[in-house]
mmCIF file of C-alpha atoms in Angstrom:
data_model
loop_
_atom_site.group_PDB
_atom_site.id
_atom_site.type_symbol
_atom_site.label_atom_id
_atom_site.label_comp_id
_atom_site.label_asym_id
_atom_site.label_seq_id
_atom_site.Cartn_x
_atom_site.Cartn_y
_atom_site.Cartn_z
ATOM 1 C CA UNK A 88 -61.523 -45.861 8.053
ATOM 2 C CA UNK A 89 -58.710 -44.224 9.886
ATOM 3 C CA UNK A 90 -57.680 -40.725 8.608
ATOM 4 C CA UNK A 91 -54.035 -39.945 8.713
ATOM 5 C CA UNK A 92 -52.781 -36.412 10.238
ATOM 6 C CA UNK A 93 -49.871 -35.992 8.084
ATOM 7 C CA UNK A 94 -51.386 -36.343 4.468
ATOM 8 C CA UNK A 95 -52.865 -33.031 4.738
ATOM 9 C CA UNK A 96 -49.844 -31.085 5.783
ATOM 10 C CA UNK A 97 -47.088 -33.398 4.767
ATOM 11 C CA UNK A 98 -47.409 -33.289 0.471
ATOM 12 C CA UNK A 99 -47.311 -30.038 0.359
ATOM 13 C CA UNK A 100 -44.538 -29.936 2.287
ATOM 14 C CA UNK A 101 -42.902 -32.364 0.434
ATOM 15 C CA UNK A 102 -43.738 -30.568 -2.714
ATOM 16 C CA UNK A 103 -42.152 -27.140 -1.401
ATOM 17 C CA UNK A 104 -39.382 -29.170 -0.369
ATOM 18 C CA UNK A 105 -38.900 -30.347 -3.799
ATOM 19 C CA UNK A 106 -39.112 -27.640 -5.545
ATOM 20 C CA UNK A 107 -36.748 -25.203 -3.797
ATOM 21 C CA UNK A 108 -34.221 -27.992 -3.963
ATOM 22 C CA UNK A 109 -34.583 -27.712 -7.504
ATOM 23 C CA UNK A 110 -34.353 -23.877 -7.829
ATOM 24 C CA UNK A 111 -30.593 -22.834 -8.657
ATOM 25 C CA UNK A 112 -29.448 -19.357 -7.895
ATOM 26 C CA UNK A 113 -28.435 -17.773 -11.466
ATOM 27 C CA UNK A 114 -25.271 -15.702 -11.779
ATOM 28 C CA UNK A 115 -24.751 -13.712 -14.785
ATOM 29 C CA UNK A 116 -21.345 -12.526 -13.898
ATOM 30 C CA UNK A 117 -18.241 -14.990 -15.204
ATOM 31 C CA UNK A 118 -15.727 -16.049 -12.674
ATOM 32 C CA UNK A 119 -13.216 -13.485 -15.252
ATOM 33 C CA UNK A 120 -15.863 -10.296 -14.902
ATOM 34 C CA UNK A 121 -15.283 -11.242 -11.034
ATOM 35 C CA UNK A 122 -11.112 -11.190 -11.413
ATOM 36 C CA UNK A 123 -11.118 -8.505 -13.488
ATOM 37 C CA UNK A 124 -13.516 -6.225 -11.053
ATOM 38 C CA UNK A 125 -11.441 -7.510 -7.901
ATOM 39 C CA UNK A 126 -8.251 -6.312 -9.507
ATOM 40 C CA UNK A 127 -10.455 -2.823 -10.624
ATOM 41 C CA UNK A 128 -11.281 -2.288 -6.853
ATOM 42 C CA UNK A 129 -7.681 -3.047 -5.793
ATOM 43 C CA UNK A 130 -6.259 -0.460 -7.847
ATOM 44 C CA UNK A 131 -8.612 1.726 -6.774
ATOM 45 C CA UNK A 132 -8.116 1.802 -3.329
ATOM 46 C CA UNK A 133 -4.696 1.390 -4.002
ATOM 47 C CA UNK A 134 -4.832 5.055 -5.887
ATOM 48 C CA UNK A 135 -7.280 6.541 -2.956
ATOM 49 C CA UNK A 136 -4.469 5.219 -0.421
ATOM 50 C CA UNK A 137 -1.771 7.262 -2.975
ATOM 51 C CA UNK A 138 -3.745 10.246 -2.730
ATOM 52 C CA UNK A 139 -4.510 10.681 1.179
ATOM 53 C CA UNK A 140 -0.326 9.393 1.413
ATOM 54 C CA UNK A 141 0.199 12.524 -1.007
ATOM 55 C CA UNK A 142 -2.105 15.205 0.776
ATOM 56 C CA UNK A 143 -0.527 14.176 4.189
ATOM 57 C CA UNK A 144 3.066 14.601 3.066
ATOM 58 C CA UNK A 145 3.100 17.222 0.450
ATOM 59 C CA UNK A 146 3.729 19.431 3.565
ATOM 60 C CA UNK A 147 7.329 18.316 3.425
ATOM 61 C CA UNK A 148 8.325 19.826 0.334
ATOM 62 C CA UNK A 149 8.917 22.798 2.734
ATOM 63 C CA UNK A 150 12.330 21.640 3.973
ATOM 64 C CA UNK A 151 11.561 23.839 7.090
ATOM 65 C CA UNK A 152 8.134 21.763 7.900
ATOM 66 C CA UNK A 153 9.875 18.558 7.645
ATOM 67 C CA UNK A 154 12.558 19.776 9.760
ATOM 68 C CA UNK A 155 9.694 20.622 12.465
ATOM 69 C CA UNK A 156 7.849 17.115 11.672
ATOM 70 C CA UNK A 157 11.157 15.932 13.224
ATOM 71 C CA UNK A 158 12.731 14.833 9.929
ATOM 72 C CA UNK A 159 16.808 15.245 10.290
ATOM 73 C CA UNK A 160 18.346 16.751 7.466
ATOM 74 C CA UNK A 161 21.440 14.077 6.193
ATOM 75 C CA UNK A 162 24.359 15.620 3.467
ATOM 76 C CA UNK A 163 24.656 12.265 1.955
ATOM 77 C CA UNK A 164 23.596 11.531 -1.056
ATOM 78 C CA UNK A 165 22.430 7.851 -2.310
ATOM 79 C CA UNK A 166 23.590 6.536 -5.986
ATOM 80 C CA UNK A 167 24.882 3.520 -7.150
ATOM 81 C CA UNK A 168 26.156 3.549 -10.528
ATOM 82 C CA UNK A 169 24.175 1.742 -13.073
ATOM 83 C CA UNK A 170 21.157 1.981 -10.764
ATOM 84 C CA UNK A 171 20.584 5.563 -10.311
ATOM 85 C CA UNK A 172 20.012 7.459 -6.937
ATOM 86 C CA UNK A 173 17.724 8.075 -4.396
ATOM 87 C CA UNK A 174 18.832 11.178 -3.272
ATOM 88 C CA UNK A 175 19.525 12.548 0.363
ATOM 89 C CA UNK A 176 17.366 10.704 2.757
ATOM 90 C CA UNK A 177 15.953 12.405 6.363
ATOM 91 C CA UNK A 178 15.031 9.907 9.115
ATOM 92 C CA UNK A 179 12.322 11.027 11.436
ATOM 93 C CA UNK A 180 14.072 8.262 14.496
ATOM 94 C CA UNK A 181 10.741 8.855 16.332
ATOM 95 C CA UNK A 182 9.025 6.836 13.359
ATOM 96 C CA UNK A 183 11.363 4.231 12.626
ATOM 97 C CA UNK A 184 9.380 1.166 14.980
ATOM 98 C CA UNK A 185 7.671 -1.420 14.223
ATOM 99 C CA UNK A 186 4.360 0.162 13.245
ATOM 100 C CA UNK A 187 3.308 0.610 9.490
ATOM 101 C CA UNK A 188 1.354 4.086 9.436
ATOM 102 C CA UNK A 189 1.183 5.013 5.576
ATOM 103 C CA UNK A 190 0.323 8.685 6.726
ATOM 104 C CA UNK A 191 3.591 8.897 8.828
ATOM 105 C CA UNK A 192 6.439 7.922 6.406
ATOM 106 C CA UNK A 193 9.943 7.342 8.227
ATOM 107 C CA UNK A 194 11.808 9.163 5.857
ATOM 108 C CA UNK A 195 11.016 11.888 3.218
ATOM 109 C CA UNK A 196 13.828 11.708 0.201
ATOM 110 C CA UNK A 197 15.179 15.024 -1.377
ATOM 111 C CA UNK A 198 17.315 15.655 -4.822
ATOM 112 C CA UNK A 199 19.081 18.490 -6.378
ATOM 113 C CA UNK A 200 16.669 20.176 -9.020
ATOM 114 C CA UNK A 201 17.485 22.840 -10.938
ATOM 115 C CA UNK A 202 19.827 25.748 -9.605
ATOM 116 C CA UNK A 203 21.091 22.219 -6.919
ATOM 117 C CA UNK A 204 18.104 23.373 -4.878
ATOM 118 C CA UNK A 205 16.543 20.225 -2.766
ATOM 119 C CA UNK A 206 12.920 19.218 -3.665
ATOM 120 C CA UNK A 207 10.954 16.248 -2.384
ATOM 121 C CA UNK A 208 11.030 13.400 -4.403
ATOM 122 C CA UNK A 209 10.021 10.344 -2.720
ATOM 123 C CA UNK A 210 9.250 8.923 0.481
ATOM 124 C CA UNK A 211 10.279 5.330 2.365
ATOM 125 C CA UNK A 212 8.648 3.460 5.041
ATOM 126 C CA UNK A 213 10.758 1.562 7.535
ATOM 127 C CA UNK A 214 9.334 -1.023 9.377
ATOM 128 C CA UNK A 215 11.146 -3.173 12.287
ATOM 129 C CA UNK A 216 10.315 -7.016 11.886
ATOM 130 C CA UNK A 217 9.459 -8.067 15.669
ATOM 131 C CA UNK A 218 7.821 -11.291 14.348
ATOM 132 C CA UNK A 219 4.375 -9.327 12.624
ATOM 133 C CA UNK A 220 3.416 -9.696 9.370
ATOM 134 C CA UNK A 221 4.839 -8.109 6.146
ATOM 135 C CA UNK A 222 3.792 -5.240 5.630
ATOM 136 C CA UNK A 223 1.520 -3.859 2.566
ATOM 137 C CA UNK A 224 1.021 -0.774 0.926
ATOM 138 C CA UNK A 225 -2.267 -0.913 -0.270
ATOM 139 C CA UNK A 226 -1.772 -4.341 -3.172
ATOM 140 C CA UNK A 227 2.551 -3.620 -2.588
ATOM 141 C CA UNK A 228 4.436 -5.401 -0.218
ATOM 142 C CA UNK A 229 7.011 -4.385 1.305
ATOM 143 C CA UNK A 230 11.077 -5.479 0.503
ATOM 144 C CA UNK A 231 12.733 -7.227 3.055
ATOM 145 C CA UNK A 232 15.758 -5.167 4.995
ATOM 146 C CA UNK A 233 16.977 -2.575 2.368
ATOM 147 C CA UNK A 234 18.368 0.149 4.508
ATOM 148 C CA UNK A 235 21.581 0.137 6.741
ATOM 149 C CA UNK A 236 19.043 -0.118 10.029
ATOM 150 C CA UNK A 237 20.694 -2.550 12.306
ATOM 151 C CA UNK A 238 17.778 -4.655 13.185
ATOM 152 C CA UNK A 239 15.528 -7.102 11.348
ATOM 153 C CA UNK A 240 13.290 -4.270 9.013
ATOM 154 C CA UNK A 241 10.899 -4.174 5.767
ATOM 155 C CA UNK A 242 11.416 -1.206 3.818
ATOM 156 C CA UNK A 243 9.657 0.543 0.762
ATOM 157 C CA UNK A 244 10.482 3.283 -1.127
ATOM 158 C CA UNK A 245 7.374 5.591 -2.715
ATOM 159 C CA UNK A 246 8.251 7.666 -5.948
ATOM 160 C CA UNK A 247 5.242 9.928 -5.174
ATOM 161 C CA UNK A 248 7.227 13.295 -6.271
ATOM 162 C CA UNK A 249 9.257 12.530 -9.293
ATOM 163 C CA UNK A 250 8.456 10.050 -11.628
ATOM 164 C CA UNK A 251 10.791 6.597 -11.914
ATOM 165 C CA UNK A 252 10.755 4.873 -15.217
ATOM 166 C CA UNK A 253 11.613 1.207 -12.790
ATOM 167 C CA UNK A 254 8.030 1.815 -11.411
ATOM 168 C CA UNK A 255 6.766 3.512 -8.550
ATOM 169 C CA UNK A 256 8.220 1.259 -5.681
ATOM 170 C CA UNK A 257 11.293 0.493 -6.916
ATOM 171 C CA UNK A 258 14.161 1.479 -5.182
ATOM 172 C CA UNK A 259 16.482 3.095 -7.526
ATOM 173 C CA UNK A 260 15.905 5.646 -9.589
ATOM 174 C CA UNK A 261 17.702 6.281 -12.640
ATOM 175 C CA UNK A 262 16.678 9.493 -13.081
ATOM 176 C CA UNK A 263 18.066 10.679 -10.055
ATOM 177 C CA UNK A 264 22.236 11.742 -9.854
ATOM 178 C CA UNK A 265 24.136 13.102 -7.228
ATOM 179 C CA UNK A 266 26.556 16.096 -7.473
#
């Protein structure tokens, strides 16, 4: 009697075969604990992104080192009644491009506080659409135009300084008046 090759080598092979098949990976974390974590490590990074934005601009409430950073002091004041203010805004031209760099905000917004002395109080990115993508800040994106810039722009407004009851990246501010 003939002895076959493959008996030896091929039912155990068959058997292995079978039986990872049959082995399911086990997950003990729920499709919500997943959602729920995501969103945790969004607004996490989101509030790491706030706090390197904060350290690299808190320079500016020196009105002096913004004027060095190349920031151009304006006398106009933002408000619309109903809405509240933003305040006087300073352009930095040099910035205002079509490249998002959170550390490198286009403008840096002042207010009168007490006495009508100018403190920082916000900042706003401009960004010049050129076909690119919107951009984000961190989970936020960005509005679309929003600022008397002549060409095609995203623009977003940061209440870093001075809290705003509308929420940090809206662009009013109610608690801000000018004289």
């Amino acid at each position: 009697m003939k002895r076959n090759p493959f008996r030896g080598t091929l039912l155990p092979a068959l058997l292995l075969l079978a039986l990872t098949a049959c082995k399911k990976e086990v997950r003990n974390e729920p499709t919500e604990l997943n959602a729920t974590s995501a969103v945790a490590k969004e607004k996490s990074a989101d509030t790491e992104l706030l706090k390197s934005v904060k350290q690299a601009t808190s320079r500016f409430h020196s009105m002096g080192q913004a004027i060095k950073a190349g920031y151009v002091p304006s006398d106009h004041c933002v408000s619309v009644p109903g809405l509240g203010g933003m305040g006087y805004h300073w352009a930095n031209p040099s910035l205002i491009d079509p490249v998002f760099d959170p550390l490198k905000p286009e403008v840096v917004l002042y207010a009168s506080g007490p006495g009508g002395k100018l403190r920082l109080v916000a900042i706003e990115y401009i960004v010049i659409n050129v076909g690119q993508p919107r951009p984000m800040f961190g989970s936020q994106p960005f509005n679309i135009g929003g600022t008397p810039t002549p060409a095609p722009h995203w623009s977003l407004h940061v209440w870093l300084y001075h809290d705003n009851p509308n929420g940090m990246f809206t662009p009013f501010n109610p608690t801000i008046t000018c004289p």
